[in-house]
PDB file of C-alpha atoms and ligand atoms in Angstrom:
ATOM      1  CA  MET X  29       4.761  12.541 -29.740  1.00 57.00           C
ATOM      2  CA  THR X  30       4.431  12.390 -25.953  1.00 74.00           C
ATOM      3  CA  ASP X  31       6.948  10.696 -23.670  1.00 89.00           C
ATOM      4  CA  ILE X  32       6.416   7.233 -22.283  1.00 97.00           C
ATOM      5  CA  LEU X  33       4.734   7.348 -18.867  1.00 98.00           C
ATOM      6  CA  LYS X  34       6.526   5.009 -16.465  1.00 98.00           C
ATOM      7  CA  VAL X  35       4.076   3.475 -13.999  1.00 98.00           C
ATOM      8  CA  ALA X  36       5.219   1.594 -10.882  1.00 98.00           C
ATOM      9  CA  MET X  37       2.624  -1.116 -10.274  1.00 98.00           C
ATOM     10  CA  PRO X  38       2.574  -3.095  -7.004  1.00 97.00           C
ATOM     11  CA  LYS X  39       3.227  -6.796  -7.502  1.00 94.00           C
ATOM     12  CA  GLY X  40       0.958  -9.190  -5.632  1.00 91.00           C
ATOM     13  CA  ARG X  41      -2.518  -8.809  -4.258  1.00 90.00           C
ATOM     14  CA  ILE X  42      -3.086  -5.171  -5.293  1.00 95.00           C
ATOM     15  CA  TYR X  43      -1.884  -5.643  -8.879  1.00 96.00           C
ATOM     16  CA  LYS X  44      -5.024  -7.304 -10.229  1.00 95.00           C
ATOM     17  CA  LYS X  45      -7.300  -4.742  -8.614  1.00 96.00           C
ATOM     18  CA  ALA X  46      -5.211  -1.905 -10.030  1.00 97.00           C
ATOM     19  CA  ALA X  47      -5.108  -3.467 -13.501  1.00 97.00           C
ATOM     20  CA  ALA X  48      -8.885  -4.002 -13.387  1.00 96.00           C
ATOM     21  CA  LEU X  49      -9.376  -0.340 -12.516  1.00 97.00           C
ATOM     22  CA  PHE X  50      -7.121   0.774 -15.378  1.00 97.00           C
ATOM     23  CA  ARG X  51      -9.094  -1.463 -17.753  1.00 97.00           C
ATOM     24  CA  GLU X  52     -12.383  -0.013 -16.492  1.00 97.00           C
ATOM     25  CA  ALA X  53     -10.938   3.402 -17.222  1.00 97.00           C
ATOM     26  CA  GLY X  54     -10.461   2.327 -20.838  1.00 96.00           C
ATOM     27  CA  LEU X  55      -6.758   1.425 -20.813  1.00 97.00           C
ATOM     28  CA  ASP X  56      -6.314  -1.703 -22.869  1.00 95.00           C
ATOM     29  CA  ILE X  57      -3.787  -3.663 -20.784  1.00 96.00           C
ATOM     30  CA  PRO X  58      -3.273  -7.096 -22.373  1.00 94.00           C
ATOM     31  CA  LEU X  59      -4.367  -9.953 -20.101  1.00 94.00           C
ATOM     32  CA  GLU X  60      -0.977 -11.682 -20.394  1.00 92.00           C
ATOM     33  CA  VAL X  61       0.549  -8.805 -18.410  1.00 93.00           C
ATOM     34  CA  ASP X  62      -1.307 -10.167 -15.347  1.00 93.00           C
ATOM     35  CA  GLU X  63       0.563 -13.474 -15.530  1.00 93.00           C
ATOM     36  CA  THR X  64       4.013 -12.439 -16.688  1.00 93.00           C
ATOM     37  CA  ARG X  65       7.202 -12.678 -14.656  1.00 94.00           C
ATOM     38  CA  LYS X  66       8.711  -9.798 -16.618  1.00 96.00           C
ATOM     39  CA  LEU X  67       9.410  -6.783 -14.433  1.00 97.00           C
ATOM     40  CA  VAL X  68       9.421  -4.063 -17.091  1.00 98.00           C
ATOM     41  CA  ILE X  69       6.529  -4.203 -19.509  1.00 97.00           C
ATOM     42  CA  SER X  70       6.298  -1.985 -22.506  1.00 97.00           C
ATOM     43  CA  LEU X  71       2.800  -0.879 -23.494  1.00 97.00           C
ATOM     44  CA  PRO X  72       3.450   1.190 -26.622  1.00 96.00           C
ATOM     45  CA  GLU X  73      -0.244   1.537 -27.582  1.00 95.00           C
ATOM     46  CA  LEU X  74      -0.835   3.263 -24.252  1.00 95.00           C
ATOM     47  CA  ASN X  75       2.411   5.209 -24.313  1.00 96.00           C
ATOM     48  CA  MET X  76       3.187   3.570 -20.992  1.00 97.00           C
ATOM     49  CA  GLU X  77       5.683   1.268 -19.376  1.00 98.00           C
ATOM     50  CA  PHE X  78       4.776  -0.767 -16.312  1.00 98.00           C
ATOM     51  CA  ILE X  79       7.414  -1.416 -13.682  1.00 98.00           C
ATOM     52  CA  LEU X  80       6.347  -4.281 -11.426  1.00 97.00           C
ATOM     53  CA  ALA X  81       7.759  -3.457  -7.994  1.00 97.00           C
ATOM     54  CA  LYS X  82       7.325  -4.771  -4.483  1.00 97.00           C
ATOM     55  CA  PRO X  83       4.534  -2.611  -3.024  1.00 96.00           C
ATOM     56  CA  VAL X  84       6.725  -1.203  -0.264  1.00 96.00           C
ATOM     57  CA  ASP X  85       9.258  -0.006  -2.876  1.00 97.00           C
ATOM     58  CA  VAL X  86       6.781   1.832  -5.129  1.00 98.00           C
ATOM     59  CA  PRO X  87       7.219   5.234  -3.357  1.00 98.00           C
ATOM     60  CA  THR X  88      11.012   4.874  -3.658  1.00 98.00           C
ATOM     61  CA  TYR X  89      10.905   4.355  -7.449  1.00 98.00           C
ATOM     62  CA  VAL X  90       8.541   7.304  -7.733  1.00 98.00           C
ATOM     63  CA  GLU X  91      10.499   9.644  -5.462  1.00 98.00           C
ATOM     64  CA  TYR X  92      13.712   9.082  -7.430  1.00 98.00           C
ATOM     65  CA  GLY X  93      11.943   9.460 -10.781  1.00 98.00           C
ATOM     66  CA  ALA X  94      12.628   5.880 -11.920  1.00 98.00           C
ATOM     67  CA  ALA X  95       8.834   5.814 -12.268  1.00 98.00           C
ATOM     68  CA  ASP X  96       6.696   8.874 -13.066  1.00 98.00           C
ATOM     69  CA  ILE X  97       3.661   7.625 -11.211  1.00 98.00           C
ATOM     70  CA  GLY X  98       2.756   4.619  -9.092  1.00 98.00           C
ATOM     71  CA  ILE X  99       0.021   2.810  -7.247  1.00 98.00           C
ATOM     72  CA  VAL X 100       0.572   2.180  -3.568  1.00 98.00           C
ATOM     73  CA  GLY X 101      -1.372   1.581  -0.355  1.00 98.00           C
ATOM     74  CA  LYS X 102      -1.876   4.357   2.178  1.00 98.00           C
ATOM     75  CA  ASP X 103      -0.173   2.047   4.720  1.00 98.00           C
ATOM     76  CA  VAL X 104       3.068   2.138   2.727  1.00 98.00           C
ATOM     77  CA  LEU X 105       2.787   5.898   2.160  1.00 98.00           C
ATOM     78  CA  LEU X 106       2.472   6.549   5.892  1.00 98.00           C
ATOM     79  CA  GLU X 107       5.320   4.172   6.713  1.00 97.00           C
ATOM     80  CA  GLU X 108       7.743   5.375   4.031  1.00 95.00           C
ATOM     81  CA  ASP X 109       7.000   9.121   4.170  1.00 94.00           C
ATOM     82  CA  ARG X 110       8.521   9.812   0.721  1.00 97.00           C
ATOM     83  CA  ASP X 111       8.629  13.182  -1.012  1.00 98.00           C
ATOM     84  CA  ILE X 112       5.985  12.466  -3.670  1.00 98.00           C
ATOM     85  CA  TYR X 113       2.538  13.767  -4.637  1.00 98.00           C
ATOM     86  CA  GLU X 114      -0.526  11.780  -3.652  1.00 98.00           C
ATOM     87  CA  LEU X 115      -2.944  12.451  -6.512  1.00 98.00           C
ATOM     88  CA  LEU X 116      -5.933  10.203  -6.132  1.00 97.00           C
ATOM     89  CA  ASP X 117      -7.615   7.804  -3.717  1.00 97.00           C
ATOM     90  CA  LEU X 118      -8.365   4.847  -5.998  1.00 98.00           C
ATOM     91  CA  GLY X 119     -10.710   3.246  -3.458  1.00 97.00           C
ATOM     92  CA  ILE X 120      -9.306  -0.262  -4.114  1.00 97.00           C
ATOM     93  CA  ALA X 121      -7.699  -2.789  -1.743  1.00 97.00           C
ATOM     94  CA  ARG X 122      -9.664  -1.343   1.160  1.00 97.00           C
ATOM     95  CA  CYS X 123      -8.621  -2.539   4.614  1.00 98.00           C
ATOM     96  CA  ARG X 124      -7.434  -1.017   7.913  1.00 98.00           C
ATOM     97  CA  MET X 125      -4.376  -0.782  10.109  1.00 98.00           C
ATOM     98  CA  SER X 126      -5.080  -1.993  13.626  1.00 98.00           C
ATOM     99  CA  VAL X 127      -3.605  -2.898  16.964  1.00 98.00           C
ATOM    100  CA  ILE X 128      -4.172  -6.616  17.500  1.00 98.00           C
ATOM    101  CA  GLY X 129      -3.565  -8.969  20.394  1.00 96.00           C
ATOM    102  CA  LEU X 130      -4.671 -12.044  22.283  1.00 95.00           C
ATOM    103  CA  PRO X 131      -8.150 -11.746  23.878  1.00 95.00           C
ATOM    104  CA  ASN X 132      -6.680 -11.886  27.394  1.00 92.00           C
ATOM    105  CA  TRP X 133      -4.087  -9.153  26.775  1.00 92.00           C
ATOM    106  CA  GLN X 134      -3.269  -6.994  29.808  1.00 88.00           C
ATOM    107  CA  PRO X 135      -0.866  -4.063  29.850  1.00 85.00           C
ATOM    108  CA  GLY X 136       2.393  -5.390  31.289  1.00 78.00           C
ATOM    109  CA  ILE X 137       5.635  -3.767  32.335  1.00 72.00           C
ATOM    110  CA  GLN X 138       7.452  -4.922  29.220  1.00 74.00           C
ATOM    111  CA  GLN X 139       5.301  -4.143  26.190  1.00 92.00           C
ATOM    112  CA  ARG X 140       6.512  -5.384  22.837  1.00 96.00           C
ATOM    113  CA  VAL X 141       4.749  -4.726  19.536  1.00 98.00           C
ATOM    114  CA  ALA X 142       5.673  -6.606  16.349  1.00 98.00           C
ATOM    115  CA  THR X 143       4.926  -5.076  12.957  1.00 98.00           C
ATOM    116  CA  LYS X 144       5.930  -4.598   9.330  1.00 98.00           C
ATOM    117  CA  TYR X 145       5.276  -0.889   9.944  1.00 98.00           C
ATOM    118  CA  PRO X 146       7.717   0.301  12.644  1.00 98.00           C
ATOM    119  CA  ASN X 147       7.309   4.014  11.862  1.00 98.00           C
ATOM    120  CA  VAL X 148       3.515   3.857  11.871  1.00 98.00           C
ATOM    121  CA  ALA X 149       3.491   1.815  15.078  1.00 98.00           C
ATOM    122  CA  SER X 150       6.038   3.986  16.916  1.00 98.00           C
ATOM    123  CA  ARG X 151       4.150   7.151  15.970  1.00 98.00           C
ATOM    124  CA  TYR X 152       0.823   5.692  17.099  1.00 98.00           C
ATOM    125  CA  PHE X 153       2.011   4.531  20.514  1.00 96.00           C
ATOM    126  CA  ARG X 154       3.926   7.778  21.097  1.00 97.00           C
ATOM    127  CA  GLU X 155       0.718   9.724  20.405  1.00 97.00           C
ATOM    128  CA  GLN X 156      -1.145   7.431  22.790  1.00 94.00           C
ATOM    129  CA  GLY X 157       1.493   8.053  25.462  1.00 93.00           C
ATOM    130  CA  GLN X 158       2.295   4.342  25.641  1.00 93.00           C
ATOM    131  CA  GLN X 159       5.888   3.191  25.986  1.00 93.00           C
ATOM    132  CA  VAL X 160       6.462   0.123  23.833  1.00 96.00           C
ATOM    133  CA  GLU X 161       9.350  -1.642  22.172  1.00 97.00           C
ATOM    134  CA  VAL X 162       8.638  -2.001  18.442  1.00 98.00           C
ATOM    135  CA  ILE X 163      10.017  -5.117  16.731  1.00 98.00           C
ATOM    136  CA  LYS X 164      10.217  -5.134  12.924  1.00 98.00           C
ATOM    137  CA  LEU X 165       9.078  -8.313  11.148  1.00 98.00           C
ATOM    138  CA  ASN X 166       8.606  -8.916   7.433  1.00 97.00           C
ATOM    139  CA  GLY X 167       5.454 -11.038   7.299  1.00 95.00           C
ATOM    140  CA  SER X 168       3.215 -13.518   9.149  1.00 97.00           C
ATOM    141  CA  ILE X 169       3.024 -10.881  11.880  1.00 98.00           C
ATOM    142  CA  GLU X 170       0.171 -12.712  13.614  1.00 97.00           C
ATOM    143  CA  LEU X 171       2.666 -15.345  14.692  1.00 98.00           C
ATOM    144  CA  ALA X 172       4.392 -12.961  17.116  1.00 98.00           C
ATOM    145  CA  PRO X 173       1.783 -12.848  19.939  1.00 96.00           C
ATOM    146  CA  LEU X 174       0.980 -16.556  19.487  1.00 97.00           C
ATOM    147  CA  ILE X 175       4.487 -17.665  20.365  1.00 96.00           C
ATOM    148  CA  GLY X 176       5.464 -14.917  22.792  1.00 94.00           C
ATOM    149  CA  LEU X 177       7.694 -12.718  20.644  1.00 96.00           C
ATOM    150  CA  ALA X 178       5.439  -9.706  21.274  1.00 96.00           C
ATOM    151  CA  ASP X 179       2.376  -8.793  23.345  1.00 94.00           C
ATOM    152  CA  ARG X 180       0.570  -7.097  20.486  1.00 97.00           C
ATOM    153  CA  ILE X 181       0.989  -6.421  16.775  1.00 98.00           C
ATOM    154  CA  VAL X 182       0.183  -3.563  14.424  1.00 98.00           C
ATOM    155  CA  ASP X 183      -0.992  -4.989  11.112  1.00 98.00           C
ATOM    156  CA  MET X 184      -3.503  -4.815   8.310  1.00 97.00           C
ATOM    157  CA  VAL X 185      -6.948  -6.356   8.698  1.00 98.00           C
ATOM    158  CA  GLU X 186      -8.912  -7.004   5.542  1.00 96.00           C
ATOM    159  CA  THR X 187     -11.481  -9.781   5.970  1.00 96.00           C
ATOM    160  CA  GLY X 188     -10.451 -10.600   9.565  1.00 97.00           C
ATOM    161  CA  GLN X 189      -9.927 -14.245   8.614  1.00 97.00           C
ATOM    162  CA  THR X 190      -6.257 -14.366   9.676  1.00 97.00           C
ATOM    163  CA  LEU X 191      -7.198 -12.991  13.118  1.00 97.00           C
ATOM    164  CA  GLN X 192     -10.092 -15.356  13.535  1.00 97.00           C
ATOM    165  CA  GLU X 193      -8.146 -18.454  12.533  1.00 98.00           C
ATOM    166  CA  ASN X 194      -5.359 -17.568  14.954  1.00 98.00           C
ATOM    167  CA  GLY X 195      -7.550 -16.604  17.909  1.00 97.00           C
ATOM    168  CA  LEU X 196      -6.520 -12.929  17.899  1.00 98.00           C
ATOM    169  CA  VAL X 197      -8.698  -9.852  18.371  1.00 97.00           C
ATOM    170  CA  GLU X 198      -8.659  -6.401  16.881  1.00 97.00           C
ATOM    171  CA  MET X 199      -8.154  -3.946  19.756  1.00 96.00           C
ATOM    172  CA  ASN X 200      -7.905  -0.512  18.136  1.00 96.00           C
ATOM    173  CA  PRO X 201      -8.311   0.473  14.503  1.00 97.00           C
ATOM    174  CA  ILE X 202      -5.669   3.112  13.643  1.00 98.00           C
ATOM    175  CA  PHE X 203      -6.573   4.221  10.078  1.00 98.00           C
ATOM    176  CA  GLU X 204      -8.361   3.103   6.921  1.00 98.00           C
ATOM    177  CA  ILE X 205      -6.243   1.988   3.982  1.00 98.00           C
ATOM    178  CA  THR X 206      -6.920   2.220   0.244  1.00 98.00           C
ATOM    179  CA  SER X 207      -4.570   2.334  -2.732  1.00 98.00           C
ATOM    180  CA  ARG X 208      -3.471   5.738  -3.993  1.00 98.00           C
ATOM    181  CA  LEU X 209      -2.136   7.085  -7.279  1.00 98.00           C
ATOM    182  CA  VAL X 210       1.124   8.913  -6.568  1.00 98.00           C
ATOM    183  CA  ALA X 211       3.455  10.969  -8.762  1.00 98.00           C
ATOM    184  CA  ASN X 212       7.037  12.115  -8.891  1.00 98.00           C
ATOM    185  CA  ARG X 213       7.137  15.882  -8.337  1.00 98.00           C
ATOM    186  CA  VAL X 214       9.119  16.677 -11.504  1.00 98.00           C
ATOM    187  CA  SER X 215       7.172  14.214 -13.677  1.00 98.00           C
ATOM    188  CA  TYR X 216       3.951  15.804 -12.477  1.00 98.00           C
ATOM    189  CA  ARG X 217       5.082  19.082 -14.017  1.00 98.00           C
ATOM    190  CA  MET X 218       6.829  17.702 -17.125  1.00 97.00           C
ATOM    191  CA  LYS X 219       4.181  15.109 -18.037  1.00 97.00           C
ATOM    192  CA  ASN X 220       1.217  16.951 -16.597  1.00 97.00           C
ATOM    193  CA  GLY X 221      -1.055  16.452 -19.609  1.00 96.00           C
ATOM    194  CA  GLN X 222      -0.609  12.664 -19.614  1.00 96.00           C
ATOM    195  CA  ILE X 223      -0.892  12.314 -15.851  1.00 97.00           C
ATOM    196  CA  GLN X 224      -3.908  14.590 -15.627  1.00 97.00           C
ATOM    197  CA  SER X 225      -5.740  12.778 -18.394  1.00 96.00           C
ATOM    198  CA  LEU X 226      -5.100   9.448 -16.642  1.00 97.00           C
ATOM    199  CA  CYS X 227      -6.383  10.952 -13.375  1.00 97.00           C
ATOM    200  CA  ASP X 228      -9.523  12.189 -15.138  1.00 96.00           C
ATOM    201  CA  ARG X 229     -10.229   8.756 -16.627  1.00 96.00           C
ATOM    202  CA  LEU X 230      -9.669   7.029 -13.292  1.00 97.00           C
ATOM    203  CA  GLN X 231     -11.739   9.599 -11.465  1.00 96.00           C
ATOM    204  CA  GLN X 232     -14.725   8.878 -13.708  1.00 95.00           C
ATOM    205  CA  VAL X 233     -14.548   5.185 -12.825  1.00 95.00           C
ATOM    206  CA  ILE X 234     -13.877   5.451  -9.098  1.00 93.00           C
ATOM    207  CA  GLY X 235     -16.738   7.880  -8.620  1.00 84.00           C
ATOM    208  CA  GLY X 236     -18.990   4.814  -8.476  1.00 58.00           C
ATOM    209  CA  ASN X 237     -16.599   2.343  -6.832  1.00 55.00           C
ATOM    210  CA  VAL X 238     -16.763   2.200  -3.078  1.00 47.00           C
ATOM    211  CA  THR X 239     -16.229  -1.344  -1.974  1.00 44.00           C
ATOM    212  CA  ASN X 240     -13.491  -3.182  -3.899  1.00 39.00           C
TER     213      ASN X 240
HETATM  214  C1  PRP O  15      -1.835  -9.408   5.293  1.00 72.03           C
HETATM  215  C2  PRP O  15      -1.814  -8.865   6.705  1.00 72.03           C
HETATM  216  C3  PRP O  15      -2.596  -9.911   7.468  1.00 72.03           C
HETATM  217  C4  PRP O  15      -3.605 -10.388   6.438  1.00 72.03           C
HETATM  218  C5  PRP O  15      -4.939  -9.751   6.700  1.00 72.03           C
HETATM  219  O1  PRP O  15      -0.831 -10.344   5.171  1.00 72.03           O
HETATM  220  O2  PRP O  15      -0.494  -8.701   7.172  1.00 72.03           O
HETATM  221  O3  PRP O  15      -1.760 -10.965   7.855  1.00 72.03           O
HETATM  222  O4  PRP O  15      -3.129  -9.987   5.155  1.00 72.03           O
HETATM  223  O5  PRP O  15      -5.915 -10.221   5.814  1.00 72.03           O
HETATM  224  P1  PRP O  15      -7.282 -10.829   6.327  1.00 72.03           P
HETATM  225  O6  PRP O  15      -7.845  -9.893   7.351  1.00 72.03           O
HETATM  226  O7  PRP O  15      -8.135 -10.878   5.082  1.00 72.03           O
HETATM  227  O8  PRP O  15      -7.029 -12.203   6.871  1.00 72.03           O
HETATM  228  P2  PRP O  15      -0.306 -10.845   3.762  1.00 72.03           P
HETATM  229  O9  PRP O  15      -1.235 -11.877   3.205  1.00 72.03           O
HETATM  230  O10 PRP O  15      -0.085  -9.655   2.882  1.00 72.03           O
HETATM  231  O11 PRP O  15       1.042 -11.568   4.066  1.00 72.03           O
HETATM  232  P3  PRP O  15       2.175 -11.336   5.158  1.00 72.03           P
HETATM  233  O12 PRP O  15       1.740 -12.085   6.369  1.00 72.03           O
HETATM  234  O13 PRP O  15       3.383 -11.932   4.556  1.00 72.03           O
HETATM  235  O14 PRP O  15       2.321  -9.872   5.423  1.00 72.03           O
END
């Protein structure tokens, strides 16, 4: 009898893509799991338990061992910098982190950048040799340059629709983002057989997936 594998799944827009990938890999996740408001979901047939966490918190649950593995975007991994293993690029939820601003943006004396990713943004501008003040926001980041809170933003671009509808332009792409499978360091050793077999099944599916 193997232990239950605790999987931190990101609530929200990545969840359905992650669940679809698991299903493609042959894991029979009941469809009602997609709609539930329950936060801990037991999947005894799979020897798994899903923990539905806010995406930004997935690395925290995994680092502390509250979850053995998790699915999380590369954006969150780079922002949070947690002590966990990154096992697999799942190739889902593909988008990019970019510097964005109004089309007429000019470098000013006071440069303010709004973002949900203060560590990523600070690191980027430091590497570029640009002195900026980074302002942390929690969502609707595109609002900041429109109403004069900041000159530019650092945010995710997926389809570009939010930028287009708000008259903003992408100035510099910083890095590509996809979702990753991550593991707690101790769990990776103690539950290696289970984790490895899941990786193998996922790997077979993502070999062919490049665009979702
Ligand atoms: C994300 C991101 C952008 C938008 C990009 O926001 O912060 O605002 O999606 O997607 P697009 O290029 O397809 O328009 P999200 O919807 O996660 O909400 P948030 O504003 O609360 O962060």
